GROMACS .gro file of C-alpha atoms in nm:
model
  385
    1MET     CA    1   2.205   1.382  -5.774
    2LEU     CA    2   2.105   1.031  -5.676
    3SER     CA    3   1.757   0.956  -5.646
    4PRO     CA    4   1.648   0.811  -5.309
    5THR     CA    5   1.568   0.442  -5.315
    6PRO     CA    6   1.278   0.274  -5.105
    7LEU     CA    7   1.547   0.144  -4.865
    8SER     CA    8   1.692   0.484  -4.794
    9LEU     CA    9   1.355   0.651  -4.742
   10PHE     CA   10   1.267   0.364  -4.487
   11CYS     CA   11   1.598   0.423  -4.291
   12ALA     CA   12   1.547   0.806  -4.290
   13LEU     CA   13   1.196   0.734  -4.143
   14LEU     CA   14   1.335   0.521  -3.874
   15LEU     CA   15   1.591   0.784  -3.774
   16CYS     CA   16   1.324   1.077  -3.757
   17LEU     CA   17   1.080   0.861  -3.561
   18PRO     CA   18   1.253   0.886  -3.221
   19LEU     CA   19   1.268   1.285  -3.251
   20ALA     CA   20   0.899   1.276  -3.338
   21VAL     CA   21   0.837   1.069  -3.031
   22VAL     CA   22   1.056   1.291  -2.803
   23PHE     CA   23   0.904   1.635  -2.919
   24THR     CA   24   0.526   1.504  -2.887
   25VAL     CA   25   0.358   1.625  -2.564
   26LYS     CA   26   0.007   1.513  -2.467
   27ASN     CA   27  -0.196   1.775  -2.298
   28PRO     CA   28  -0.377   1.566  -2.023
   29THR     CA   29  -0.718   1.702  -1.898
   30ALA     CA   30  -0.835   1.664  -1.537
   31SER     CA   31  -1.128   1.454  -1.510
   32THR     CA   32  -1.330   1.252  -1.255
   33THR     CA   33  -1.538   0.947  -1.346
   34THR     CA   34  -1.785   0.785  -1.114
   35ILE     CA   35  -1.942   0.453  -1.174
   36ASN     CA   36  -2.219   0.275  -0.991
   37ILE     CA   37  -2.098  -0.083  -0.957
   38ASP     CA   38  -2.451  -0.253  -0.907
   39SER     CA   39  -2.810  -0.164  -0.865
   40ASN     CA   40  -2.824  -0.196  -0.494
   41GLU     CA   41  -2.952   0.101  -0.287
   42ASN     CA   42  -2.667   0.336  -0.183
   43PRO     CA   43  -2.380   0.179  -0.406
   44PRO     CA   44  -2.042   0.280  -0.344
   45THR     CA   45  -1.896   0.549  -0.567
   46ILE     CA   46  -1.602   0.455  -0.772
   47PHE     CA   47  -1.331   0.724  -0.785
   48VAL     CA   48  -1.107   0.699  -1.079
   49PRO     CA   49  -0.810   0.946  -1.010
   50ILE     CA   50  -0.648   1.107  -1.298
   51THR     CA   51  -0.335   1.313  -1.261
   52HIS     CA   52  -0.424   1.697  -1.258
   53SER     CA   53  -0.204   1.900  -1.466
   54THR     CA   54  -0.139   2.268  -1.509
   55LYS     CA   55   0.083   2.454  -1.769
   56ASN     CA   56   0.374   2.466  -1.505
   57ASN     CA   57   0.370   2.122  -1.398
   58GLN     CA   58   0.335   1.993  -1.759
   59GLU     CA   59   0.680   2.158  -1.825
   60MET     CA   60   0.818   1.997  -1.520
   61GLU     CA   61   0.675   1.654  -1.609
   62LEU     CA   62   0.824   1.681  -1.970
   63LYS     CA   63   1.176   1.773  -1.806
   64GLN     CA   64   1.142   1.463  -1.582
   65SER     CA   65   1.016   1.242  -1.864
   66THR     CA   66   0.759   1.099  -1.637
   67ALA     CA   67   0.438   1.230  -1.751
   68ALA     CA   68   0.167   0.961  -1.728
   69PRO     CA   69  -0.120   0.916  -1.998
   70PRO     CA   70  -0.483   0.895  -1.845
   71LEU     CA   71  -0.571   0.565  -1.662
   72PRO     CA   72  -0.663   0.265  -1.859
   73PRO     CA   73  -1.020   0.105  -1.812
   74PRO     CA   74  -1.060  -0.045  -1.467
   75ASN     CA   75  -1.141  -0.397  -1.582
   76ASP     CA   76  -0.770  -0.463  -1.667
   77ASP     CA   77  -0.491  -0.439  -1.408
   78GLU     CA   78  -0.203  -0.490  -1.636
   79PRO     CA   79  -0.218  -0.160  -1.833
   80LEU     CA   80  -0.282   0.017  -1.488
   81LEU     CA   81   0.039  -0.124  -1.323
   82ARG     CA   82   0.237  -0.062  -1.650
   83VAL     CA   83   0.160   0.298  -1.658
   84ALA     CA   84   0.203   0.334  -1.291
   85SER     CA   85   0.541   0.156  -1.317
   86LEU     CA   86   0.657   0.462  -1.520
   87VAL     CA   87   0.600   0.757  -1.261
   88ASN     CA   88   0.883   0.938  -1.105
   89PRO     CA   89   1.034   0.731  -0.809
   90LYS     CA   90   1.081   1.046  -0.626
   91PRO     CA   91   0.805   1.280  -0.496
   92TRP     CA   92   0.759   1.556  -0.734
   93PRO     CA   93   0.777   1.856  -0.752
   94PRO     CA   94   1.060   1.909  -0.471
   95THR     CA   95   0.927   2.236  -0.370
   96SER     CA   96   0.579   2.087  -0.268
   97PRO     CA   97   0.517   1.927   0.067
   98LYS     CA   98   0.548   1.548   0.074
   99LYS     CA   99   0.221   1.348   0.124
  100LEU     CA  100   0.105   1.040   0.306
  101ALA     CA  101  -0.098   0.810   0.105
  102PHE     CA  102  -0.355   0.627   0.340
  103MET     CA  103  -0.479   0.309   0.151
  104PHE     CA  104  -0.765   0.129   0.303
  105LEU     CA  105  -0.829  -0.223   0.211
  106THR     CA  106  -1.202  -0.321   0.323
  107THR     CA  107  -1.490  -0.542   0.265
  108VAL     CA  108  -1.717  -0.326   0.507
  109PRO     CA  109  -1.816   0.039   0.566
  110LEU     CA  110  -1.523   0.177   0.752
  111PRO     CA  111  -1.630   0.151   1.112
  112PHE     CA  112  -1.379   0.394   1.261
  113ALA     CA  113  -1.428   0.664   0.982
  114PRO     CA  114  -1.536   0.922   1.270
  115LEU     CA  115  -1.207   0.845   1.448
  116TRP     CA  116  -0.994   0.885   1.139
  117GLU     CA  117  -1.189   1.199   1.020
  118LEU     CA  118  -1.089   1.360   1.376
  119TYR     CA  119  -0.736   1.236   1.319
  120LEU     CA  120  -0.710   1.369   0.975
  121ASN     CA  121  -0.882   1.701   1.052
  122GLN     CA  122  -0.593   1.791   1.278
  123THR     CA  123  -0.385   1.879   0.972
  124SER     CA  124  -0.386   2.042   0.630
  125LYS     CA  125  -0.544   1.846   0.339
  126THR     CA  126  -0.226   1.920   0.155
  127LEU     CA  127  -0.030   1.669   0.352
  128PHE     CA  128  -0.226   1.339   0.289
  129ASN     CA  129  -0.436   1.147   0.047
  130ILE     CA  130  -0.693   0.862   0.098
  131TYR     CA  131  -0.756   0.567  -0.119
  132ILE     CA  132  -1.020   0.291  -0.062
  133HIS     CA  133  -1.020  -0.052  -0.214
  134ALA     CA  134  -1.384  -0.172  -0.141
  135ASP     CA  135  -1.494  -0.524  -0.251
  136PRO     CA  136  -1.767  -0.457  -0.505
  137THR     CA  137  -1.971  -0.755  -0.413
  138ASN     CA  138  -2.056  -0.614  -0.061
  139ARG     CA  139  -2.287  -0.332   0.026
  140TYR     CA  140  -2.160  -0.019   0.198
  141ASN     CA  141  -2.423   0.133   0.413
  142PRO     CA  142  -2.369   0.397   0.534
  143PRO     CA  143  -2.180   0.485   0.218
  144PHE     CA  144  -1.834   0.647   0.244
  145ALA     CA  145  -1.854   1.015   0.354
  146GLY     CA  146  -1.658   1.310   0.486
  147VAL     CA  147  -1.294   1.273   0.393
  148PHE     CA  148  -1.362   0.936   0.260
  149ALA     CA  149  -1.628   1.045   0.009
  150HIS     CA  150  -1.527   0.983  -0.363
  151ARG     CA  151  -1.193   0.816  -0.267
  152VAL     CA  152  -1.297   0.451  -0.362
  153ILE     CA  153  -1.082   0.317  -0.651
  154PRO     CA  154  -1.191   0.078  -0.916
  155SER     CA  155  -1.194  -0.233  -0.699
  156LYS     CA  156  -1.254  -0.617  -0.738
  157PRO     CA  157  -1.345  -0.894  -0.510
  158ALA     CA  158  -1.073  -0.983  -0.262
  159SER     CA  159  -1.044  -1.270  -0.027
  160ARG     CA  160  -0.810  -1.473   0.202
  161PHE     CA  161  -0.644  -1.788   0.074
  162THR     CA  162  -0.606  -1.631  -0.259
  163PRO     CA  163  -0.379  -1.378  -0.450
  164THR     CA  164  -0.682  -1.121  -0.475
  165LEU     CA  165  -0.554  -0.935  -0.156
  166VAL     CA  166  -0.218  -0.883  -0.304
  167SER     CA  167  -0.376  -0.768  -0.633
  168ALA     CA  168  -0.592  -0.525  -0.438
  169ALA     CA  169  -0.291  -0.377  -0.257
  170ARG     CA  170  -0.103  -0.344  -0.589
  171ARG     CA  171  -0.413  -0.182  -0.738
  172LEU     CA  172  -0.410   0.068  -0.446
  173LEU     CA  173  -0.045   0.155  -0.505
  174ALA     CA  174  -0.096   0.205  -0.880
  175HIS     CA  175  -0.385   0.466  -0.828
  176ALA     CA  176  -0.196   0.639  -0.555
  177LEU     CA  177   0.131   0.664  -0.754
  178LEU     CA  178  -0.067   0.792  -1.049
  179HIS     CA  179  -0.312   1.015  -0.875
  180ASP     CA  180  -0.059   1.251  -0.699
  181PRO     CA  181   0.318   1.273  -0.775
  182SER     CA  182   0.357   1.427  -0.413
  183ASN     CA  183   0.264   1.098  -0.250
  184ALA     CA  184   0.600   1.001  -0.076
  185MET     CA  185   0.490   0.715   0.172
  186PHE     CA  186   0.216   0.450   0.135
  187ALA     CA  187   0.051   0.292   0.434
  188LEU     CA  188  -0.182  -0.014   0.386
  189LEU     CA  189  -0.448  -0.021   0.646
  190SER     CA  190  -0.739  -0.249   0.744
  191PRO     CA  191  -1.084  -0.149   0.848
  192SER     CA  192  -1.004  -0.263   1.207
  193CYS     CA  193  -0.697  -0.025   1.240
  194VAL     CA  194  -0.697   0.285   1.452
  195PRO     CA  195  -0.420   0.531   1.484
  196LEU     CA  196  -0.196   0.540   1.806
  197HIS     CA  197  -0.052   0.891   1.767
  198SER     CA  198  -0.157   1.228   1.629
  199PHE     CA  199  -0.137   1.281   1.257
  200ASN     CA  200   0.168   1.529   1.312
  201PHE     CA  201   0.379   1.272   1.497
  202THR     CA  202   0.273   1.004   1.235
  203TYR     CA  203   0.370   1.240   0.963
  204ARG     CA  204   0.719   1.345   1.110
  205THR     CA  205   0.810   0.966   1.166
  206LEU     CA  206   0.729   0.844   0.821
  207ILE     CA  207   0.848   1.153   0.617
  208SER     CA  208   1.180   1.159   0.776
  209SER     CA  209   1.241   0.802   0.704
  210LYS     CA  210   1.420   0.712   0.369
  211LYS     CA  211   1.318   0.344   0.418
  212SER     CA  212   1.007   0.139   0.398
  213PHE     CA  213   0.861  -0.025   0.717
  214ILE     CA  214   0.763  -0.374   0.624
  215GLU     CA  215   0.794  -0.689   0.839
  216ILE     CA  216   1.065  -0.930   0.681
  217LEU     CA  217   1.084  -1.263   0.880
  218LYS     CA  218   1.358  -1.496   0.762
  219ASN     CA  219   1.368  -1.796   1.007
  220GLU     CA  220   1.008  -1.880   1.042
  221GLY     CA  221   0.896  -2.252   1.116
  222SER     CA  222   0.617  -2.221   0.859
  223ALA     CA  223   0.813  -2.110   0.569
  224TYR     CA  224   0.819  -2.414   0.397
  225GLY     CA  225   0.445  -2.493   0.397
  226ARG     CA  226   0.364  -2.153   0.263
  227TRP     CA  227   0.637  -2.173  -0.010
  228ALA     CA  228   0.492  -2.510  -0.123
  229ALA     CA  229   0.134  -2.410  -0.080
  230ARG     CA  230   0.108  -2.373  -0.480
  231GLY     CA  231   0.255  -2.728  -0.529
  232GLU     CA  232   0.609  -2.872  -0.479
  233ASP     CA  233   0.868  -2.672  -0.657
  234ALA     CA  234   0.578  -2.464  -0.800
  235MET     CA  235   0.777  -2.135  -0.706
  236LEU     CA  236   1.115  -2.232  -0.876
  237PRO     CA  237   1.317  -2.104  -1.030
  238GLU     CA  238   1.201  -1.728  -0.949
  239VAL     CA  239   1.159  -1.777  -0.575
  240ARG     CA  240   1.385  -2.027  -0.392
  241LEU     CA  241   1.293  -2.139  -0.030
  242GLU     CA  242   1.585  -1.981   0.103
  243ASP     CA  243   1.472  -1.642  -0.059
  244PHE     CA  244   1.117  -1.688   0.072
  245ARG     CA  245   1.015  -1.452   0.369
  246ILE     CA  246   0.703  -1.403   0.580
  247GLY     CA  247   0.568  -1.080   0.710
  248SER     CA  248   0.270  -0.869   0.825
  249GLN     CA  249   0.024  -0.782   0.541
  250PHE     CA  250   0.031  -0.419   0.656
  251TRP     CA  251   0.330  -0.205   0.569
  252VAL     CA  252   0.439   0.144   0.481
  253LEU     CA  253   0.629   0.177   0.167
  254THR     CA  254   0.846   0.463   0.013
  255ARG     CA  255   0.760   0.587  -0.324
  256LYS     CA  256   1.044   0.406  -0.476
  257HIS     CA  257   0.940   0.077  -0.333
  258ALA     CA  258   0.582   0.140  -0.446
  259ARG     CA  259   0.691   0.162  -0.791
  260LEU     CA  260   0.891  -0.138  -0.745
  261VAL     CA  261   0.592  -0.326  -0.659
  262VAL     CA  262   0.400  -0.227  -0.949
  263ARG     CA  263   0.677  -0.283  -1.183
  264ASP     CA  264   0.742  -0.656  -1.069
  265ARG     CA  265   0.626  -0.919  -1.306
  266ARG     CA  266   0.876  -1.201  -1.231
  267LEU     CA  267   0.795  -1.273  -0.867
  268TRP     CA  268   0.419  -1.195  -0.924
  269SER     CA  269   0.415  -1.458  -1.183
  270LYS     CA  270   0.463  -1.719  -0.923
  271PHE     CA  271   0.261  -1.567  -0.636
  272LYS     CA  272  -0.046  -1.532  -0.843
  273LEU     CA  273  -0.057  -1.907  -0.895
  274PRO     CA  274  -0.365  -2.047  -0.718
  275CYS     CA  275  -0.278  -2.257  -0.399
  276VAL     CA  276  -0.344  -2.641  -0.378
  277ARG     CA  277  -0.331  -2.622  -0.017
  278TYR     CA  278  -0.541  -2.328   0.168
  279ASP     CA  279  -0.442  -2.391   0.518
  280THR     CA  280  -0.096  -2.261   0.424
  281CYS     CA  281  -0.184  -2.007   0.169
  282TYR     CA  282  -0.125  -1.644   0.268
  283PRO     CA  283   0.007  -1.456  -0.037
  284GLU     CA  284  -0.040  -1.110   0.119
  285GLU     CA  285   0.190  -1.200   0.394
  286ASN     CA  286   0.449  -1.346   0.184
  287TYR     CA  287   0.469  -1.147  -0.145
  288PHE     CA  288   0.571  -0.814  -0.042
  289ALA     CA  289   0.819  -0.923   0.221
  290THR     CA  290   0.987  -1.171  -0.027
  291LEU     CA  291   1.004  -0.921  -0.319
  292LEU     CA  292   1.158  -0.646  -0.111
  293SER     CA  293   1.379  -0.872   0.080
  294MET     CA  294   1.517  -1.005  -0.256
  295ARG     CA  295   1.531  -0.646  -0.438
  296ASP     CA  296   1.625  -0.391  -0.182
  297PRO     CA  297   1.651  -0.518   0.164
  298ARG     CA  298   1.896  -0.232   0.278
  299ARG     CA  299   1.627   0.026   0.226
  300CYS     CA  300   1.372  -0.162   0.432
  301VAL     CA  301   1.329  -0.149   0.813
  302PRO     CA  302   1.212  -0.511   0.845
  303ALA     CA  303   0.924  -0.451   1.094
  304THR     CA  304   0.561  -0.333   1.062
  305LEU     CA  305   0.429  -0.024   1.225
  306THR     CA  306   0.079  -0.167   1.275
  307HIS     CA  307   0.065  -0.333   1.625
  308VAL     CA  308  -0.108  -0.661   1.639
  309ASP     CA  309  -0.119  -0.929   1.914
  310TRP     CA  310  -0.065  -1.299   1.793
  311ARG     CA  311   0.005  -1.440   2.134
  312GLY     CA  312  -0.202  -1.759   2.190
  313ARG     CA  313  -0.357  -1.745   1.855
  314PHE     CA  314  -0.375  -2.055   1.630
  315ASP     CA  315  -0.663  -1.975   1.397
  316GLY     CA  316  -0.497  -1.730   1.172
  317HIS     CA  317  -0.664  -1.432   1.338
  318PRO     CA  318  -0.516  -1.199   1.591
  319ARG     CA  319  -0.661  -1.091   1.922
  320THR     CA  320  -0.961  -0.864   1.886
  321TYR     CA  321  -0.989  -0.586   2.158
  322GLU     CA  322  -1.343  -0.547   2.278
  323ALA     CA  323  -1.498  -0.214   2.364
  324SER     CA  324  -1.481  -0.304   2.742
  325GLU     CA  325  -1.096  -0.309   2.704
  326VAL     CA  326  -1.049   0.028   2.533
  327GLY     CA  327  -0.888   0.288   2.758
  328PRO     CA  328  -0.596   0.492   2.821
  329GLU     CA  329  -0.399   0.196   2.977
  330LEU     CA  330  -0.453   0.001   2.651
  331VAL     CA  331  -0.319   0.285   2.425
  332LEU     CA  332  -0.020   0.348   2.628
  333SER     CA  333   0.065  -0.026   2.654
  334LEU     CA  334   0.056  -0.062   2.278
  335ARG     CA  335   0.266   0.255   2.228
  336LYS     CA  336   0.535   0.116   2.465
  337ASP     CA  337   0.560  -0.211   2.282
  338ARG     CA  338   0.810  -0.232   1.999
  339PRO     CA  339   0.805  -0.367   1.642
  340ARG     CA  340   0.921  -0.725   1.596
  341TYR     CA  341   1.240  -0.772   1.386
  342GLY     CA  342   1.224  -1.151   1.378
  343ASP     CA  343   1.289  -1.424   1.650
  344ASP     CA  344   1.658  -1.337   1.690
  345GLY     CA  345   1.599  -0.973   1.702
  346ARG     CA  346   1.808  -0.904   1.395
  347ASN     CA  347   1.650  -1.106   1.119
  348GLY     CA  348   1.983  -1.094   0.912
  349SER     CA  349   1.890  -0.806   0.669
  350ASP     CA  350   2.028  -0.512   0.861
  351SER     CA  351   2.222  -0.525   1.172
  352SER     CA  352   2.127  -0.144   1.254
  353VAL     CA  353   1.771  -0.233   1.330
  354THR     CA  354   1.851  -0.367   1.663
  355LYS     CA  355   1.946  -0.001   1.767
  356ARG     CA  356   1.615   0.147   1.632
  357HIS     CA  357   1.334   0.260   1.843
  358ASP     CA  358   1.048   0.299   1.589
  359PRO     CA  359   0.719   0.330   1.762
  360PHE     CA  360   0.393   0.164   1.648
  361LEU     CA  361   0.181   0.404   1.472
  362PHE     CA  362  -0.134   0.199   1.412
  363ALA     CA  363  -0.292  -0.088   1.586
  364ARG     CA  364  -0.548  -0.379   1.499
  365LYS     CA  365  -0.786  -0.543   1.561
  366PHE     CA  366  -1.035  -0.366   1.722
  367SER     CA  367  -1.404  -0.455   1.755
  368PHE     CA  368  -1.623  -0.233   1.548
  369ASP     CA  369  -1.825  -0.145   1.875
  370SER     CA  370  -1.510   0.004   2.006
  371ILE     CA  371  -1.569   0.328   1.821
  372GLN     CA  372  -1.734   0.498   2.117
  373PRO     CA  373  -1.480   0.448   2.386
  374LEU     CA  374  -1.209   0.531   2.140
  375MET     CA  375  -1.376   0.859   2.054
  376ARG     CA  376  -1.397   0.945   2.414
  377ILE     CA  377  -1.020   0.923   2.453
  378ALA     CA  378  -0.915   1.044   2.116
  379ASN     CA  379  -0.824   1.411   2.205
  380ASP     CA  380  -0.686   1.349   2.547
  381VAL     CA  381  -0.511   1.010   2.484
  382LEU     CA  382  -0.483   0.887   2.117
  383PHE     CA  383  -0.389   1.213   1.960
  384LYS     CA  384  -0.180   1.357   2.263
  385ASP     CA  385   0.176   1.282   2.215
   0.00000   0.00000   0.00000
């Protein structure tokens, strides 16, 4: 019998290695880590979500080849995004209720927390999850409590005119994808957002949709200035001017599109570049709309479901509704309005959108002292469909 040569032993090792990888199953353990991010009184609690696994769902994850390892350290986004990009693009398991992921991007204590608490207490906690990105350079007093307690993800400073707001949203998506495989729709919200309908109405509207709701505007006059904000031709060759889109910062994405966002490296390599012109630098209003328009426009309803009033505004901030304006008439008028699909009503991405009658589910901006009049009409108006 011929003796094995070093070369033949090396080849045999290479052939066996994939089998070793296939049949190796890591047994994850459920854990929660809390980290105080500074020494201030009442610092925010950082919640690091780890995918919880039991023996049964370990077997399902193995069959789907989507089991995720524990989250990487919070100081490096790239490993987090890479791990999140490997999750199942469909909600799992199919027998479990699909969930809504409410993702709050904030730099202040949530001023409408009591209203959201009332809204979310209308239903079972098995139908939603909450995730908060809270800028760690700010203090949060009072701290997040109730349904918002321990829901803050590892966060970094975020501000306008920089890519940091996009990074924060991508971070939220990654944690929501990894935390719960049943998360089916992902809604990005601001601290000045309020719900316009009951939870049940919102849930039925979103879960029945197979498309994301994201404003994608094609023929905006400010497109060139925004495209060239990082320097002339800085976006080329990845993003041509004719592919560049504008849209609302706030959207609702399907699980498939949430994974698409965290997987993206090509377009992000351009949008993360620092701007040289800050008066036209709004990456959070351009990156998501451009990415989904280029990658999967047919599975997008090109409109936001968060109502905002830009009429007569030229300072980059929409109208703020004051406490004295809040009442049943305002809520009903916002409900009657319909999402914008571009200046021509079609936007060129999907001719069927002109036939849709999607309702606004959320609205902004409300002054923080509007909480009392909003609470007074919550049960009889806001949550009565």
